[in-house]
């Protein structure tokens, strides 16, 4: 299947090109030229399939023309080595827990899938090794690093700002070793991003080594998130709760929810979606006014959603042919302040015993406020509350149990390479690898 650019100023490309390049030549985002609909019989039987089986069917619809069936099956099964259970929080509201993967956040699936697909292309083409550069303010680095850990032919460099990520976050990408190198930059997150951008533009460096990015706009990170929505539906169907299903997605760059909208286009019977935001509410404002005004982001306690100009907005617009009416018919929005997020975590814990993280709290609250009689709501719980330990403990006033996976990272020994923020020293370092 070919992929076109949302800016439509460049020729269509193959899946391999879309994955290796990430962004289209005209700076647009890649979209698949066709979105296949499943037959009704697929939805009649879906409750009898496992997460892996469902995900393989979805992956086959997107990638089956380009990747041999046995390879694709292997990639999917290897990616999904953990469950994403739907847990009842209260009558008619369920939490789809996306935090049972290696770094306890939903980006694990996209990171792992992309690593394995890229690994396949490297082996197939007999390419020399590929180097992935990723700048992180915390969470993306851990999902990408752990996703690529141990994948042959790929080396990952994670650049992060010294002293500006939490210890838990740092331990998740700076202790891994093998094909993962953590680079501790004496500067800010913007300095890290500038180093990565400069590296991609440097001719000499690109002749010396094959460089690529692993940011969330890559189709191989973005499309696999559709798996979640099909599996959520299957689980609700098993419970007899699949009619009038409303799915609520805590959103920042809008990659996750856009994958859900693709699912709806493939016939998945979801009645409607809710995009839950923190104070960074440009999408919510767009829904209300029809006008899109990107802004600088503001810092909140749900910091993975601190995005002022969501990169996947272009995909949403493209998917609906630019029609605000059609978008608003499928998606509604909500936005919450830090105070409201705190209140939601505390009250939900008190009333139901369920501990939300600050991102999931936005999702839960939007359902609690917007669900209509006869509807069932599922919100995506995008991270484990222990990832935001100090915030969550200060809200509920008791200790949060740290999952064994997170404790194992905490025991690891940091092994970062110190780096100044000037490009010359970063380039010299890379040229010696
Ligand atoms: C990345 C992230 C989000 C936002 O997802 P998008 O796909 O960018 O909308 C929400 N919650 C958590 C915990 C995240 O890490």
Coordinates of N, CA, C and O in Angstrom, one line a residue, residues 229 246-251 257 272-276 334 360 362-367 377-381:
X229 N -8.2 -0.1 20.4 CA -9.7 0.2 20.3 C -10.5 -1.1 19.9 O -11.6 -1.3 20.4
X246 N -18.7 4.6 24.1 CA -18.1 5.9 24.0 C -16.6 5.7 24.4 O -16.4 5.1 25.5
X247 N -15.7 6.1 23.6 CA -14.3 5.9 24.0 C -13.6 7.3 24.3 O -13.7 8.2 23.4
X248 N -13.0 7.4 25.4 CA -12.4 8.7 25.8 C -10.9 8.6 25.9 O -10.4 7.7 26.5
X249 N -10.2 9.5 25.2 CA -8.8 9.4 25.1 C -8.1 10.6 25.6 O -8.3 11.7 25.1
X250 N -7.3 10.5 26.7 CA -6.4 11.6 27.1 C -5.4 12.0 26.0 O -4.7 11.1 25.6
X251 N -5.5 13.2 25.5 CA -4.8 13.5 24.3 C -3.8 14.7 24.4 O -4.0 15.7 25.1
X257 N -5.7 9.0 19.7 CA -7.1 9.1 19.4 C -7.3 9.0 17.8 O -8.3 8.4 17.4
X272 N -19.1 7.2 19.6 CA -18.4 8.5 19.5 C -17.2 8.5 20.4 O -17.0 7.6 21.2
X273 N -16.3 9.5 20.2 CA -15.1 9.6 20.9 C -15.1 10.9 21.7 O -15.8 11.9 21.3
X274 N -14.4 10.9 22.8 CA -14.1 12.2 23.6 C -12.6 12.4 23.7 O -11.9 11.5 24.0
X275 N -12.1 13.6 23.3 CA -10.7 13.9 23.5 C -10.6 14.7 24.8 O -11.2 15.8 24.9
X276 N -9.9 14.1 25.8 CA -9.8 14.8 27.0 C -8.4 15.5 27.1 O -7.4 14.9 26.8
X334 N -13.2 17.9 26.2 CA -13.2 18.5 27.5 C -11.8 18.9 27.9 O -10.8 18.4 27.3
X360 N -5.0 9.8 32.8 CA -6.2 9.0 32.9 C -7.3 9.7 33.6 O -8.5 9.6 33.3
X362 N -8.1 12.8 33.5 CA -8.8 13.7 32.5 C -9.8 12.8 31.7 O -10.9 13.3 31.5
X363 N -9.4 11.6 31.3 CA -10.3 10.7 30.6 C -11.5 10.3 31.4 O -12.6 10.3 30.9
X364 N -11.2 9.9 32.6 CA -12.3 9.4 33.5 C -13.3 10.5 33.7 O -14.5 10.3 33.6
X365 N -12.8 11.7 34.0 CA -13.7 12.8 34.4 C -14.6 13.2 33.2 O -15.8 13.5 33.4
X366 N -14.0 13.2 32.0 CA -14.8 13.5 30.8 C -15.9 12.6 30.6 O -17.1 12.9 30.3
X367 N -15.7 11.3 30.9 CA -16.8 10.3 30.8 C -17.8 10.5 31.9 O -19.0 10.5 31.6
X377 N -18.9 3.8 28.8 CA -17.7 4.5 28.5 C -16.5 3.7 28.8 O -16.4 3.0 29.8
X378 N -15.5 3.8 27.9 CA -14.2 3.3 28.2 C -13.2 4.4 28.1 O -13.2 5.1 27.1
X379 N -12.4 4.7 29.1 CA -11.3 5.6 28.9 C -10.0 4.9 28.9 O -9.8 3.9 29.5
X380 N -9.0 5.5 28.1 CA -7.7 4.9 28.0 C -6.8 5.4 29.2 O -6.6 6.6 29.3
X381 N -6.4 4.5 30.0 CA -5.5 4.8 31.2 C -4.1 4.7 30.6 O -3.6 3.6 30.4

